[in-house]
Amino acid sequence: MTDLTSNSTFLIAGIVFITIAVIGQSKLAFIEINPGFFGRFLALIIGISSLLYALGLLNFSAVNLDLLRTFLTEQIKQSISSINELLQGL
């Protein structure tokens, strides 16, 4: 349950920050948002990182991480052996 709540939080924060970065100067009810260039750039960076983090929480469960670790270990072993063969040929 907490995983879903934190995922939703980062998703909503990412959407809000991306909206601030894209719209720029606007007036929401009684709040005026005028971030300027640096504020819009910072909102864009925070928004993209929040959305990527929320996406990462969805895609990487414990099983997927174990499969990824196994796959990367096998790829590293294969690349090390091929590099050794290449160096032996020189």
Short mmCIF file of N, CA, C and O in Angstrom, two decimals:
data_model
loop_
_atom_site.label_atom_id
_atom_site.label_comp_id
_atom_site.label_asym_id
_atom_site.label_seq_id
_atom_site.Cartn_x
_atom_site.Cartn_y
_atom_site.Cartn_z
N MET A 1 0.82 -1.19 0.00
CA MET A 1 0.00 0.00 0.00
C MET A 1 0.86 1.26 0.00
O MET A 1 0.56 2.21 -0.68
N THR A 2 1.95 1.26 0.76
CA THR A 2 2.80 2.44 0.79
C THR A 2 3.52 2.63 -0.54
O THR A 2 3.83 3.75 -0.91
N ASP A 3 3.78 1.52 -1.25
CA ASP A 3 4.43 1.63 -2.55
C ASP A 3 3.52 2.36 -3.54
O ASP A 3 3.97 3.21 -4.29
N LEU A 4 2.24 2.04 -3.52
CA LEU A 4 1.28 2.69 -4.39
C LEU A 4 1.11 4.16 -4.02
O LEU A 4 1.02 5.02 -4.88
N THR A 5 1.11 4.45 -2.72
CA THR A 5 0.95 5.84 -2.27
C THR A 5 2.15 6.69 -2.67
O THR A 5 1.97 7.80 -3.18
N SER A 6 3.37 6.18 -2.48
CA SER A 6 4.54 6.96 -2.87
C SER A 6 4.62 7.09 -4.38
O SER A 6 5.04 8.13 -4.89
N ASN A 7 4.21 6.07 -5.10
CA ASN A 7 4.21 6.13 -6.55
C ASN A 7 3.23 7.22 -7.03
O ASN A 7 3.56 8.00 -7.91
N SER A 8 2.05 7.26 -6.43
CA SER A 8 1.07 8.27 -6.80
C SER A 8 1.57 9.67 -6.46
O SER A 8 1.35 10.62 -7.22
N THR A 9 2.25 9.80 -5.34
CA THR A 9 2.78 11.10 -4.92
C THR A 9 3.80 11.62 -5.93
O THR A 9 3.74 12.78 -6.33
N PHE A 10 4.73 10.76 -6.32
CA PHE A 10 5.73 11.19 -7.29
C PHE A 10 5.11 11.44 -8.67
O PHE A 10 5.54 12.34 -9.39
N LEU A 11 4.10 10.69 -9.03
CA LEU A 11 3.43 10.91 -10.31
C LEU A 11 2.71 12.26 -10.33
O LEU A 11 2.84 13.03 -11.28
N ILE A 12 1.98 12.57 -9.26
CA ILE A 12 1.27 13.84 -9.18
C ILE A 12 2.26 15.01 -9.12
O ILE A 12 2.07 16.03 -9.80
N ALA A 13 3.32 14.86 -8.33
CA ALA A 13 4.33 15.93 -8.25
C ALA A 13 5.00 16.15 -9.59
O ALA A 13 5.23 17.29 -10.00
N GLY A 14 5.29 15.08 -10.30
CA GLY A 14 5.89 15.21 -11.63
C GLY A 14 4.99 15.95 -12.59
O GLY A 14 5.44 16.83 -13.34
N ILE A 15 3.71 15.62 -12.58
CA ILE A 15 2.76 16.30 -13.47
C ILE A 15 2.63 17.77 -13.11
O ILE A 15 2.60 18.64 -13.99
N VAL A 16 2.59 18.08 -11.83
CA VAL A 16 2.47 19.48 -11.40
C VAL A 16 3.70 20.28 -11.82
O VAL A 16 3.59 21.39 -12.37
N PHE A 17 4.90 19.72 -11.59
CA PHE A 17 6.12 20.45 -11.96
C PHE A 17 6.27 20.59 -13.47
O PHE A 17 6.72 21.64 -13.96
N ILE A 18 5.90 19.58 -14.23
CA ILE A 18 5.94 19.69 -15.69
C ILE A 18 4.96 20.76 -16.15
O ILE A 18 5.26 21.55 -17.05
N THR A 19 3.79 20.82 -15.53
CA THR A 19 2.80 21.85 -15.88
C THR A 19 3.33 23.24 -15.59
O THR A 19 3.18 24.16 -16.41
N ILE A 20 3.98 23.43 -14.45
CA ILE A 20 4.57 24.73 -14.13
C ILE A 20 5.66 25.09 -15.14
O ILE A 20 5.76 26.24 -15.58
N ALA A 21 6.46 24.11 -15.54
CA ALA A 21 7.53 24.37 -16.49
C ALA A 21 6.99 24.75 -17.86
O ALA A 21 7.53 25.61 -18.54
N VAL A 22 5.90 24.12 -18.27
CA VAL A 22 5.36 24.38 -19.61
C VAL A 22 4.54 25.66 -19.65
O VAL A 22 4.70 26.48 -20.55
N ILE A 23 3.68 25.86 -18.68
CA ILE A 23 2.80 27.04 -18.69
C ILE A 23 3.55 28.31 -18.34
O ILE A 23 3.36 29.34 -18.96
N GLY A 24 4.41 28.24 -17.35
CA GLY A 24 5.17 29.43 -16.96
C GLY A 24 4.33 30.37 -16.12
O GLY A 24 3.86 30.00 -15.06
N GLN A 25 4.13 31.58 -16.61
CA GLN A 25 3.38 32.58 -15.85
C GLN A 25 1.89 32.31 -15.99
O GLN A 25 1.35 32.27 -17.09
N SER A 26 1.22 32.12 -14.86
CA SER A 26 -0.22 31.87 -14.86
C SER A 26 -0.81 32.29 -13.53
O SER A 26 -0.10 32.59 -12.59
N LYS A 27 -2.13 32.32 -13.48
CA LYS A 27 -2.82 32.68 -12.25
C LYS A 27 -3.82 31.58 -11.95
O LYS A 27 -4.71 31.31 -12.75
N LEU A 28 -3.63 30.92 -10.82
CA LEU A 28 -4.53 29.86 -10.38
C LEU A 28 -5.30 30.36 -9.17
O LEU A 28 -4.73 30.50 -8.08
N ALA A 29 -6.56 30.64 -9.37
CA ALA A 29 -7.44 31.18 -8.32
C ALA A 29 -6.80 32.45 -7.74
O ALA A 29 -6.72 33.47 -8.42
N PHE A 30 -6.31 32.42 -6.51
CA PHE A 30 -5.69 33.60 -5.91
C PHE A 30 -4.17 33.51 -5.90
O PHE A 30 -3.50 34.40 -5.39
N ILE A 31 -3.59 32.43 -6.46
CA ILE A 31 -2.14 32.24 -6.47
C ILE A 31 -1.60 32.59 -7.85
O ILE A 31 -2.08 32.09 -8.87
N GLU A 32 -0.61 33.46 -7.89
CA GLU A 32 0.05 33.79 -9.16
C GLU A 32 1.39 33.08 -9.21
O GLU A 32 2.21 33.18 -8.30
N ILE A 33 1.59 32.34 -10.31
CA ILE A 33 2.83 31.60 -10.51
C ILE A 33 3.64 32.31 -11.58
O ILE A 33 3.18 32.45 -12.71
N ASN A 34 4.82 32.78 -11.22
CA ASN A 34 5.71 33.43 -12.17
C ASN A 34 7.15 32.98 -11.87
O ASN A 34 7.92 33.68 -11.23
N PRO A 35 7.54 31.78 -12.35
CA PRO A 35 8.82 31.22 -11.94
C PRO A 35 10.04 31.81 -12.65
O PRO A 35 11.14 31.70 -12.15
N GLY A 36 9.88 32.43 -13.80
CA GLY A 36 11.04 32.91 -14.55
C GLY A 36 11.75 31.76 -15.24
O GLY A 36 11.33 30.60 -15.18
N PHE A 37 12.85 32.05 -15.92
CA PHE A 37 13.54 31.01 -16.69
C PHE A 37 14.15 29.94 -15.79
O PHE A 37 13.95 28.74 -16.03
N PHE A 38 14.88 30.35 -14.76
CA PHE A 38 15.53 29.37 -13.89
C PHE A 38 14.51 28.52 -13.16
O PHE A 38 14.68 27.31 -13.00
N GLY A 39 13.43 29.14 -12.72
CA GLY A 39 12.38 28.40 -12.03
C GLY A 39 11.69 27.40 -12.93
O GLY A 39 11.37 26.29 -12.52
N ARG A 40 11.46 27.79 -14.19
CA ARG A 40 10.85 26.86 -15.14
C ARG A 40 11.80 25.71 -15.45
O ARG A 40 11.38 24.56 -15.56
N PHE A 41 13.09 26.00 -15.59
CA PHE A 41 14.07 24.95 -15.86
C PHE A 41 14.17 23.99 -14.68
O PHE A 41 14.20 22.77 -14.85
N LEU A 42 14.20 24.54 -13.47
CA LEU A 42 14.24 23.71 -12.26
C LEU A 42 12.97 22.87 -12.13
O LEU A 42 13.04 21.68 -11.78
N ALA A 43 11.82 23.45 -12.43
CA ALA A 43 10.57 22.69 -12.39
C ALA A 43 10.57 21.57 -13.41
O ALA A 43 10.06 20.47 -13.16
N LEU A 44 11.16 21.83 -14.58
CA LEU A 44 11.25 20.79 -15.61
C LEU A 44 12.13 19.63 -15.14
O LEU A 44 11.77 18.46 -15.28
N ILE A 45 13.28 19.95 -14.55
CA ILE A 45 14.19 18.90 -14.06
C ILE A 45 13.52 18.09 -12.94
O ILE A 45 13.57 16.86 -12.93
N ILE A 46 12.90 18.78 -11.99
CA ILE A 46 12.24 18.09 -10.88
C ILE A 46 11.07 17.25 -11.39
O ILE A 46 10.87 16.11 -10.96
N GLY A 47 10.32 17.79 -12.34
CA GLY A 47 9.18 17.05 -12.89
C GLY A 47 9.60 15.80 -13.63
O GLY A 47 9.01 14.73 -13.44
N ILE A 48 10.63 15.91 -14.45
CA ILE A 48 11.11 14.74 -15.19
C ILE A 48 11.67 13.69 -14.24
O ILE A 48 11.39 12.50 -14.38
N SER A 49 12.44 14.13 -13.26
CA SER A 49 13.00 13.15 -12.32
C SER A 49 11.90 12.50 -11.47
O SER A 49 11.98 11.30 -11.18
N SER A 50 10.87 13.23 -11.10
CA SER A 50 9.76 12.65 -10.34
C SER A 50 9.00 11.62 -11.17
O SER A 50 8.65 10.55 -10.68
N LEU A 51 8.77 11.94 -12.44
CA LEU A 51 8.07 10.99 -13.30
C LEU A 51 8.91 9.75 -13.56
O LEU A 51 8.39 8.63 -13.59
N LEU A 52 10.22 9.93 -13.74
CA LEU A 52 11.08 8.77 -13.94
C LEU A 52 11.14 7.90 -12.69
O LEU A 52 11.17 6.67 -12.77
N TYR A 53 11.16 8.53 -11.52
CA TYR A 53 11.17 7.77 -10.27
C TYR A 53 9.85 7.00 -10.10
O TYR A 53 9.85 5.84 -9.69
N ALA A 54 8.73 7.66 -10.42
CA ALA A 54 7.44 6.97 -10.34
C ALA A 54 7.38 5.82 -11.33
O ALA A 54 6.86 4.75 -11.02
N LEU A 55 7.93 6.00 -12.50
CA LEU A 55 7.96 4.93 -13.49
C LEU A 55 8.86 3.80 -13.02
O LEU A 55 8.55 2.63 -13.20
N GLY A 56 9.96 4.12 -12.38
CA GLY A 56 10.86 3.10 -11.86
C GLY A 56 10.23 2.29 -10.75
O GLY A 56 10.48 1.10 -10.62
N LEU A 57 9.39 2.92 -9.93
CA LEU A 57 8.70 2.19 -8.87
C LEU A 57 7.71 1.19 -9.44
O LEU A 57 7.48 0.13 -8.88
N LEU A 58 7.14 1.50 -10.59
CA LEU A 58 6.21 0.58 -11.21
C LEU A 58 6.92 -0.60 -11.85
O LEU A 58 6.46 -1.73 -11.78
N ASN A 59 8.04 -0.36 -12.50
CA ASN A 59 8.67 -1.38 -13.32
C ASN A 59 9.63 -2.29 -12.58
O ASN A 59 9.89 -3.39 -13.03
N PHE A 60 10.23 -1.85 -11.49
CA PHE A 60 11.27 -2.64 -10.85
C PHE A 60 10.77 -3.23 -9.53
O PHE A 60 10.86 -2.61 -8.49
N SER A 61 10.23 -4.42 -9.62
CA SER A 61 9.90 -5.14 -8.40
C SER A 61 11.09 -6.01 -8.01
O SER A 61 12.10 -6.04 -8.70
N ALA A 62 10.97 -6.74 -6.93
CA ALA A 62 12.09 -7.57 -6.46
C ALA A 62 12.42 -8.67 -7.46
O ALA A 62 13.58 -9.01 -7.67
N VAL A 63 11.41 -9.24 -8.10
CA VAL A 63 11.64 -10.30 -9.08
C VAL A 63 12.37 -9.74 -10.30
O VAL A 63 13.32 -10.35 -10.80
N ASN A 64 11.93 -8.58 -10.77
CA ASN A 64 12.57 -7.98 -11.93
C ASN A 64 14.01 -7.60 -11.63
O ASN A 64 14.88 -7.74 -12.49
N LEU A 65 14.28 -7.13 -10.42
CA LEU A 65 15.65 -6.78 -10.06
C LEU A 65 16.54 -8.01 -10.02
O LEU A 65 17.70 -7.96 -10.42
N ASP A 66 16.00 -9.14 -9.55
CA ASP A 66 16.77 -10.38 -9.51
C ASP A 66 17.07 -10.86 -10.93
O ASP A 66 18.18 -11.29 -11.23
N LEU A 67 16.08 -10.79 -11.82
CA LEU A 67 16.30 -11.17 -13.21
C LEU A 67 17.30 -10.24 -13.88
O LEU A 67 18.16 -10.69 -14.66
N LEU A 68 17.22 -8.97 -13.60
CA LEU A 68 18.15 -8.00 -14.17
C LEU A 68 19.57 -8.26 -13.68
O LEU A 68 20.52 -8.22 -14.47
N ARG A 69 19.72 -8.56 -12.40
CA ARG A 69 21.03 -8.86 -11.84
C ARG A 69 21.63 -10.11 -12.50
O ARG A 69 22.81 -10.13 -12.86
N THR A 70 20.81 -11.15 -12.69
CA THR A 70 21.29 -12.38 -13.33
C THR A 70 21.69 -12.10 -14.77
O THR A 70 22.75 -12.57 -15.24
N PHE A 71 20.88 -11.35 -15.49
CA PHE A 71 21.18 -11.04 -16.89
C PHE A 71 22.48 -10.23 -17.00
O PHE A 71 23.33 -10.53 -17.84
N LEU A 72 22.63 -9.22 -16.14
CA LEU A 72 23.84 -8.39 -16.20
C LEU A 72 25.08 -9.19 -15.83
O LEU A 72 26.15 -9.00 -16.43
N THR A 73 24.95 -10.11 -14.88
CA THR A 73 26.09 -10.95 -14.50
C THR A 73 26.53 -11.81 -15.67
O THR A 73 27.73 -11.93 -15.95
N GLU A 74 25.58 -12.41 -16.36
CA GLU A 74 25.92 -13.24 -17.52
C GLU A 74 26.54 -12.41 -18.64
O GLU A 74 27.50 -12.84 -19.30
N GLN A 75 26.02 -11.22 -18.88
CA GLN A 75 26.57 -10.36 -19.92
C GLN A 75 28.00 -9.93 -19.60
O GLN A 75 28.85 -9.87 -20.48
N ILE A 76 28.26 -9.64 -18.35
CA ILE A 76 29.62 -9.23 -17.93
C ILE A 76 30.58 -10.40 -18.10
O ILE A 76 31.70 -10.23 -18.59
N LYS A 77 30.15 -11.62 -17.71
CA LYS A 77 31.01 -12.80 -17.88
C LYS A 77 31.34 -13.03 -19.36
O LYS A 77 32.48 -13.33 -19.71
N GLN A 78 30.34 -12.89 -20.22
CA GLN A 78 30.56 -13.10 -21.66
C GLN A 78 31.48 -12.02 -22.23
O GLN A 78 32.35 -12.31 -23.05
N SER A 79 31.30 -10.80 -21.81
CA SER A 79 32.13 -9.72 -22.36
C SER A 79 33.57 -9.84 -21.86
O SER A 79 34.50 -9.55 -22.61
N ILE A 80 33.75 -10.26 -20.62
CA ILE A 80 35.12 -10.44 -20.10
C ILE A 80 35.83 -11.54 -20.86
O ILE A 80 37.00 -11.41 -21.24
N SER A 81 35.14 -12.65 -21.13
CA SER A 81 35.77 -13.75 -21.86
C SER A 81 36.09 -13.34 -23.30
O SER A 81 37.14 -13.68 -23.83
N SER A 82 35.21 -12.57 -23.93
CA SER A 82 35.49 -12.13 -25.30
C SER A 82 36.63 -11.11 -25.34
O SER A 82 37.44 -11.11 -26.27
N ILE A 83 36.72 -10.26 -24.32
CA ILE A 83 37.84 -9.31 -24.26
C ILE A 83 39.15 -10.05 -24.04
O ILE A 83 40.17 -9.73 -24.66
N ASN A 84 39.14 -11.08 -23.19
CA ASN A 84 40.34 -11.89 -22.98
C ASN A 84 40.77 -12.60 -24.25
O ASN A 84 41.97 -12.67 -24.56
N GLU A 85 39.81 -13.13 -25.01
CA GLU A 85 40.15 -13.77 -26.28
C GLU A 85 40.73 -12.77 -27.27
O GLU A 85 41.66 -13.08 -28.00
N LEU A 86 40.19 -11.59 -27.29
CA LEU A 86 40.69 -10.55 -28.20
C LEU A 86 42.11 -10.15 -27.81
O LEU A 86 42.98 -9.99 -28.68
N LEU A 87 42.38 -10.02 -26.52
CA LEU A 87 43.72 -9.66 -26.07
C LEU A 87 44.72 -10.79 -26.29
O LEU A 87 45.90 -10.54 -26.54
N GLN A 88 44.28 -12.03 -26.20
CA GLN A 88 45.17 -13.17 -26.46
C GLN A 88 45.58 -13.22 -27.93
O GLN A 88 46.68 -13.62 -28.25
N GLY A 89 44.69 -12.77 -28.81
CA GLY A 89 44.99 -12.77 -30.24
C GLY A 89 46.00 -11.70 -30.63
O GLY A 89 46.68 -11.81 -31.64
N LEU A 90 46.15 -10.68 -29.85
CA LEU A 90 47.12 -9.62 -30.16
C LEU A 90 48.45 -10.04 -29.70
O LEU A 90 49.48 -10.06 -30.00
#
